[in-house]
PDB file of C-alpha atoms in Angstrom:
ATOM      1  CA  UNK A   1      56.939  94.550 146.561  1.00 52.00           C
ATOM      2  CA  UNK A   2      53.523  95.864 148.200  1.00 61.00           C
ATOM      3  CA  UNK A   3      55.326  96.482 151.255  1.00 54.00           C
ATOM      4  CA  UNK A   4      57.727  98.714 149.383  1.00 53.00           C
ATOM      5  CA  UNK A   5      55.042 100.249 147.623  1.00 53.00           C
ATOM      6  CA  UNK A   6      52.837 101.332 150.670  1.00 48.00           C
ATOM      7  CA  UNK A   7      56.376 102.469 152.272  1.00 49.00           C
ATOM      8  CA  UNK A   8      56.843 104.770 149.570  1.00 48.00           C
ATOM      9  CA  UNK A   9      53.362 106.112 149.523  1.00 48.00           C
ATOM     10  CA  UNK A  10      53.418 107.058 153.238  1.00 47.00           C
ATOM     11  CA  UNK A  11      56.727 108.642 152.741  1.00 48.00           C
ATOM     12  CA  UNK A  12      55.123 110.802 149.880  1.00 49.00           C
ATOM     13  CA  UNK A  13      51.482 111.407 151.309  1.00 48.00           C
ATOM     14  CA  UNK A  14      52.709 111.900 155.570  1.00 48.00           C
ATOM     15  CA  UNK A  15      55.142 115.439 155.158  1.00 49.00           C
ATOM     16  CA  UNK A  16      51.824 117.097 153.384  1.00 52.00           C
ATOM     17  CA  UNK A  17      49.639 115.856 156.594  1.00 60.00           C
ATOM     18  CA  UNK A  18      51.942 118.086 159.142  1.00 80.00           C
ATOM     19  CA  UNK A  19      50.814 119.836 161.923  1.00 86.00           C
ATOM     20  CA  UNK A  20      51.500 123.546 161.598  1.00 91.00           C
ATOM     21  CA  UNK A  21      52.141 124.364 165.022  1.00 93.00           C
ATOM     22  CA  UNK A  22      55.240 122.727 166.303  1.00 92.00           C
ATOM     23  CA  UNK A  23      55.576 119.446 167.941  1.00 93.00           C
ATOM     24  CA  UNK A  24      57.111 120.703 171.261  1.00 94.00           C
ATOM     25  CA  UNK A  25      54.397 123.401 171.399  1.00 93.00           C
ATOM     26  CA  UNK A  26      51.716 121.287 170.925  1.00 94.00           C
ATOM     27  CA  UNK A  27      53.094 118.979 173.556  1.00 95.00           C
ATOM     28  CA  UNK A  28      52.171 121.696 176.192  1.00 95.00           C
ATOM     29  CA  UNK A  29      48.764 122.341 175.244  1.00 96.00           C
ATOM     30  CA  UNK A  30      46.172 121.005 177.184  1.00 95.00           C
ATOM     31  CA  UNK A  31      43.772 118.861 174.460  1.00 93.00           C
ATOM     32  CA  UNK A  32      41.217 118.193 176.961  1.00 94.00           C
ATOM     33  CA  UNK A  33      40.226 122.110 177.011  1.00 95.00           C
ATOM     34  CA  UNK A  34      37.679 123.018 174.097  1.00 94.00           C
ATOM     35  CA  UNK A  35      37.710 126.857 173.222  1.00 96.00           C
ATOM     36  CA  UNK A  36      33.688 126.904 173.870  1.00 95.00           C
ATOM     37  CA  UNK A  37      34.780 126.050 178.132  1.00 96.00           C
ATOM     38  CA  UNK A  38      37.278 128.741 177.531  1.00 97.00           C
ATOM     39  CA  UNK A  39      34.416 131.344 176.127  1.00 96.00           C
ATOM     40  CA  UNK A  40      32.241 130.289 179.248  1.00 95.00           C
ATOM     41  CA  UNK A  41      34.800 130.849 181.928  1.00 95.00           C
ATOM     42  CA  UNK A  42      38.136 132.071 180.981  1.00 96.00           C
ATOM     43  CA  UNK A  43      39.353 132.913 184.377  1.00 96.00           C
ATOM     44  CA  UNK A  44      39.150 129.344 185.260  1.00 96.00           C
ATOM     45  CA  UNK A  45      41.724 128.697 182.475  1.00 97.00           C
ATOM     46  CA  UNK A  46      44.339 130.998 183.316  1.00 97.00           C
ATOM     47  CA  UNK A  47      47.685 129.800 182.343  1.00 97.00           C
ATOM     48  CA  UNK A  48      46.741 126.727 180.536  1.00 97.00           C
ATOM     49  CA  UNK A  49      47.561 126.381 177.137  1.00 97.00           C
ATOM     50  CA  UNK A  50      44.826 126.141 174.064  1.00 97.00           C
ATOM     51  CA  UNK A  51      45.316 125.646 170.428  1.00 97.00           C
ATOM     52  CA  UNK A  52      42.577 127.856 168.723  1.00 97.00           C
ATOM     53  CA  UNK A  53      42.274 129.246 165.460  1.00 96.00           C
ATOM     54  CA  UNK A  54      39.729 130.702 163.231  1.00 96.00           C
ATOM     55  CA  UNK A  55      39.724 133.920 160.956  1.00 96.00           C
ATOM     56  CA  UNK A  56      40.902 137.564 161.349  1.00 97.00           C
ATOM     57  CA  UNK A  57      38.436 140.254 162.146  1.00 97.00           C
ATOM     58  CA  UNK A  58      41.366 142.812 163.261  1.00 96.00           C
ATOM     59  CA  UNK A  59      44.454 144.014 164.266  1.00 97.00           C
ATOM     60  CA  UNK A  60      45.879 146.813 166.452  1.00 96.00           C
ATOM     61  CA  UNK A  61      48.775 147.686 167.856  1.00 97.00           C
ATOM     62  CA  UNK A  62      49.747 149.629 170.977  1.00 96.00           C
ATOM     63  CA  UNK A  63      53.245 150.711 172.966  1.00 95.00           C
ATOM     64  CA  UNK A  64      52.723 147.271 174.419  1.00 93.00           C
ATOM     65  CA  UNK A  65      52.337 145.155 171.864  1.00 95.00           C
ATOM     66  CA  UNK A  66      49.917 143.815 169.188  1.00 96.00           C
ATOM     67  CA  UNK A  67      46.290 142.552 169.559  1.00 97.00           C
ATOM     68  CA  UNK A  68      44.532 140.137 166.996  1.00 97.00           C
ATOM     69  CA  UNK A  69      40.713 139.705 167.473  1.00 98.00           C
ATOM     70  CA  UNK A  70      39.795 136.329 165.845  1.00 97.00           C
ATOM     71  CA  UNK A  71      36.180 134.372 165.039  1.00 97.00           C
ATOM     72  CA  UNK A  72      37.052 131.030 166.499  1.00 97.00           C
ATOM     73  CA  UNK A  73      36.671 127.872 164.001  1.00 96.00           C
ATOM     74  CA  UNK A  74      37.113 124.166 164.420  1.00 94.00           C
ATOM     75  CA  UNK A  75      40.773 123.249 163.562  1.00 93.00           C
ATOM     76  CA  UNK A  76      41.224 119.766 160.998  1.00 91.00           C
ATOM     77  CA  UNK A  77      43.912 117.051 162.107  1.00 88.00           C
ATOM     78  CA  UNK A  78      46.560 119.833 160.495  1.00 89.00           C
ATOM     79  CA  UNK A  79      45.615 122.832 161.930  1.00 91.00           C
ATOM     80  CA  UNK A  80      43.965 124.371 159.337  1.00 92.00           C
ATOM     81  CA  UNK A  81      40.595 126.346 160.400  1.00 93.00           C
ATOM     82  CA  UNK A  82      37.862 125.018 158.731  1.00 90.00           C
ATOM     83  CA  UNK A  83      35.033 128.188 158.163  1.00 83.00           C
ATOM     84  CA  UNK A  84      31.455 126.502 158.963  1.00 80.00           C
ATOM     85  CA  UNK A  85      28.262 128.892 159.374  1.00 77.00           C
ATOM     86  CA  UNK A  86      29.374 128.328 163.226  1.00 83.00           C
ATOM     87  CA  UNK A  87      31.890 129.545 165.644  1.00 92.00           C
ATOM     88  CA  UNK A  88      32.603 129.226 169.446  1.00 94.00           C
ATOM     89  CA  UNK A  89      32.889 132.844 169.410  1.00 95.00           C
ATOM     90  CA  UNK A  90      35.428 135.583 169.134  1.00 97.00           C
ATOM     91  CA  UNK A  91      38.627 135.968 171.016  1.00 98.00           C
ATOM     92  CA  UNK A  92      41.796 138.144 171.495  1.00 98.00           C
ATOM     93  CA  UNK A  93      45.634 136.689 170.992  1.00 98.00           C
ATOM     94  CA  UNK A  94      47.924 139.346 172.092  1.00 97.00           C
ATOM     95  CA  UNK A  95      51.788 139.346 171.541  1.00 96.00           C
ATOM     96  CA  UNK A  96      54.191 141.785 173.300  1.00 95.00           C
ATOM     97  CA  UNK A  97      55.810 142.106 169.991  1.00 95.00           C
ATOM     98  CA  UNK A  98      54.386 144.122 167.294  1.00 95.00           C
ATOM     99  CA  UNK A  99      51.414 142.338 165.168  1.00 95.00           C
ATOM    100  CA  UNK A 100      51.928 143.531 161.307  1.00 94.00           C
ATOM    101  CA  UNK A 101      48.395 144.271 160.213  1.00 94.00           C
ATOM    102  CA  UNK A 102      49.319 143.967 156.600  1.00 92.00           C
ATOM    103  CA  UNK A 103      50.721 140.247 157.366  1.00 92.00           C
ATOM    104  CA  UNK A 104      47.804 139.361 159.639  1.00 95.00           C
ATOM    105  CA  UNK A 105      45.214 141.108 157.710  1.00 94.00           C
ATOM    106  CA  UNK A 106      41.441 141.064 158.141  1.00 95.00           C
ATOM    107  CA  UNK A 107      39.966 137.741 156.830  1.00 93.00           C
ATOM    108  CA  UNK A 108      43.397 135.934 156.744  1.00 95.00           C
ATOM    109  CA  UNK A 109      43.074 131.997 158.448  1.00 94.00           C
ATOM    110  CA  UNK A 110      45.314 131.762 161.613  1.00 95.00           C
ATOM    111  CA  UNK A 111      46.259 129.012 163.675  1.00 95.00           C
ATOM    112  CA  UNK A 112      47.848 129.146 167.071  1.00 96.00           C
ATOM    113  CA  UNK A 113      48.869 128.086 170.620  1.00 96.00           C
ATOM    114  CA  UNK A 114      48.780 130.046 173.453  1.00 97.00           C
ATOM    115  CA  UNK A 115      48.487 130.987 176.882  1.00 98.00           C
ATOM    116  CA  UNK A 116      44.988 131.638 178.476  1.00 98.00           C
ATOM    117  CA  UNK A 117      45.187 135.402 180.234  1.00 98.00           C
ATOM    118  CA  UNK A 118      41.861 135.976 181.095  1.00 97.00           C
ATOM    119  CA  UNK A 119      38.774 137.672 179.751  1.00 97.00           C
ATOM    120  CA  UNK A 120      38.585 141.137 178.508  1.00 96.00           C
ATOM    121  CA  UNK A 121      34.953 143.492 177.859  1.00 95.00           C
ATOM    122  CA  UNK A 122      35.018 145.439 174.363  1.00 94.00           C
ATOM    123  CA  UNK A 123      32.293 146.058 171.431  1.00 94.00           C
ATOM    124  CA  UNK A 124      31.547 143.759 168.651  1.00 94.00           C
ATOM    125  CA  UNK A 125      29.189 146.283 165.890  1.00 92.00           C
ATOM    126  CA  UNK A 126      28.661 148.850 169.021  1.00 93.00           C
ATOM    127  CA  UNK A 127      27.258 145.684 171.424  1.00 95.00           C
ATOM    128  CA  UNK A 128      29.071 144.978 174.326  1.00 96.00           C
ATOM    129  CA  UNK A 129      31.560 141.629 173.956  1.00 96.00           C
ATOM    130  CA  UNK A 130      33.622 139.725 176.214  1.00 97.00           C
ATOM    131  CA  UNK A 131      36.618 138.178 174.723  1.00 97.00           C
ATOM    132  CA  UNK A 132      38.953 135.480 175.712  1.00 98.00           C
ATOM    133  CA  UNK A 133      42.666 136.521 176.079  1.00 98.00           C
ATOM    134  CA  UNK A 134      45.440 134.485 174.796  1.00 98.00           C
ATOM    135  CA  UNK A 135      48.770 135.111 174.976  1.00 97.00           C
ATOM    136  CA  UNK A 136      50.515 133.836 171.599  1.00 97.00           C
ATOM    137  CA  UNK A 137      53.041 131.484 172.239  1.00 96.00           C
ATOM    138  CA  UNK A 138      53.066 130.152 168.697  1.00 95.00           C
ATOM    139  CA  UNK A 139      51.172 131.138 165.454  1.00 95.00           C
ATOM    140  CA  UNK A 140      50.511 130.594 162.054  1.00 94.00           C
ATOM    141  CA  UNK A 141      49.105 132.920 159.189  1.00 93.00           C
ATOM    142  CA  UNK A 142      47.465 130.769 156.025  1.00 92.00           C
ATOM    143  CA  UNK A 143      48.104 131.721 152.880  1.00 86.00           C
ATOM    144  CA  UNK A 144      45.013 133.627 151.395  1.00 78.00           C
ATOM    145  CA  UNK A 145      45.126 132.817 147.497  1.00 70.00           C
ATOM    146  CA  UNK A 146      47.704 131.254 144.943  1.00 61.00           C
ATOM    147  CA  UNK A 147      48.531 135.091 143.463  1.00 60.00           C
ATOM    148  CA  UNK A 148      50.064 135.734 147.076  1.00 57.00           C
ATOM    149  CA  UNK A 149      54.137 136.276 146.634  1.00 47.00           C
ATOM    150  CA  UNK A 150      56.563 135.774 149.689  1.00 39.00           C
ATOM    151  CA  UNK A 151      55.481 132.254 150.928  1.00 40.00           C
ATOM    152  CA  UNK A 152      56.358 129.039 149.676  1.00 37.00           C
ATOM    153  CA  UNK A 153      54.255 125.999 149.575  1.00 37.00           C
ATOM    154  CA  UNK A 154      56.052 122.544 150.856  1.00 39.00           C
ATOM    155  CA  UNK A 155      53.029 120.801 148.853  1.00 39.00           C
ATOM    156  CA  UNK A 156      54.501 118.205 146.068  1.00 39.00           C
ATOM    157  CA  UNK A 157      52.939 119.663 142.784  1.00 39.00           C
ATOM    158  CA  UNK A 158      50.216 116.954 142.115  1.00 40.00           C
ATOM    159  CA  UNK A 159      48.387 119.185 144.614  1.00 42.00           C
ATOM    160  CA  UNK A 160      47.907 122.356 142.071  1.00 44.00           C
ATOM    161  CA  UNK A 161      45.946 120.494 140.010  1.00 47.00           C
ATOM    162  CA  UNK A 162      43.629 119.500 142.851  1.00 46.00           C
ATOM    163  CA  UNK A 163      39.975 119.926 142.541  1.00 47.00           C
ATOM    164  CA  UNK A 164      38.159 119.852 145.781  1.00 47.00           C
ATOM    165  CA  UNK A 165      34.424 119.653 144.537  1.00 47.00           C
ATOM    166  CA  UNK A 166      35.324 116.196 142.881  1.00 45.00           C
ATOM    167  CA  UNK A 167      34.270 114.676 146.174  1.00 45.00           C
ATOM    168  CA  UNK A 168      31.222 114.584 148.116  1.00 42.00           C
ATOM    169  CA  UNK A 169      32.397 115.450 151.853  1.00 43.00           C
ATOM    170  CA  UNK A 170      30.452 117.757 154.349  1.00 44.00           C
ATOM    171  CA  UNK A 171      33.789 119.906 153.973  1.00 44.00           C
ATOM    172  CA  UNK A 172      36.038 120.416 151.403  1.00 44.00           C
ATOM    173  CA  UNK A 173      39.723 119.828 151.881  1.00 47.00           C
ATOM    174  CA  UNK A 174      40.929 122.986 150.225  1.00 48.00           C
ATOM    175  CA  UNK A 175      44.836 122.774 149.007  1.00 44.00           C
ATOM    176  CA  UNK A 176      45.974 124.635 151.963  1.00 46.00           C
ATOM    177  CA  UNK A 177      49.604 126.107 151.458  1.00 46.00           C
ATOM    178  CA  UNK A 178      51.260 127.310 153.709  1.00 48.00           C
ATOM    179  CA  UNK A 179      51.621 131.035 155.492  1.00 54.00           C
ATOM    180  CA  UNK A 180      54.653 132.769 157.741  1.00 57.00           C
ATOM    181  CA  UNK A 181      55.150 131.591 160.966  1.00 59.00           C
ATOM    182  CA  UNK A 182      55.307 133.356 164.139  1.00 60.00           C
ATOM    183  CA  UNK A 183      57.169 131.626 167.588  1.00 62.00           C
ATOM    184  CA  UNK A 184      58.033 133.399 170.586  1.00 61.00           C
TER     185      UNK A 184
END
């Protein structure tokens, strides 16, 4: 009977632990290559692929495709970007496709995989930046509050009622539902 029991409980408690990003495209990233290396010396990453995410600071879009400038975070055994007083930095994901601004909005939570294109100069507040590139292969756009229509959460419902200030970690585990998803 316990061994039924703890069967059932894994079954229940394993779907919500899923990885956002797919299996086969996290199968090609490299896990040995930390996003801070990548900041140092993206041209000696070219063509390898990172999973990064962290928080929207932008979006534009030009006749050849979109561009997403991000503030890198730490990413939790899900994927989910976990916002700390700290960041790696700032980087650009480009897509040849069209980036919808109102989708991938300022101060949304991505997640992604992608290609590492190189290094490009622009401005952060009018001081000169330079940014990684990544190409998105995959991404993932977090769902900013419960009010938010068009995007259904896979969470069982004992979630909703989840308070995460009831326990004393360095970071909270926020109920984290999920957001569209983007593959190329």
């Amino acid at each position: 009977m316990d061994k039924l029991s703890l069967l059932l409980v894994l079954a229940l408690t394993l779907p919500g632990c899923a990885h956002v990003i797919s299996e086969e495209t996290r199968k090609q990233v490299d896990k040995n290559i930390d996003f801070s290396d990548v900041k140092m010396s993206a041209d000696a990453f070219i063509g390898k692929k990172i999973l990064v995410g962290g928080k929207i600071a932008g979006v534009r879009n030009y006749n050849e495709g979109g561009r997403m400038e991000v503030v890198q975070f730490t990413l939790d055994n899900t994927g989910f970007p976990i916002e700390v007083s700290r960041s790696a930095g700032r980087f650009i994901a480009t897509s040849p496709d069209f980036i919808d601004p109102i989708i991938y909005k300022a101060g949304r939570l991505v997640t992604l995989a992608g290609e590492v294109k190189g290094k490009k100069t622009g401005t952060v507040d009018g001081a000169e930046y330079t940014f990684p590139v990544i190409g998105i292969k995959e991404i993932f756009a977090w769902k900013q509050n419960e009010d938010e229509k068009g995007f259904t959460s896979p969470a069982p419902s004992f979630y909703n009622n989840y308070n995460p200030y009831d326990f004393s970690h360095d970071v909270p585990l926020w109920y984290r539902p999920t957001g569209p998803v983007f593959r190329q």
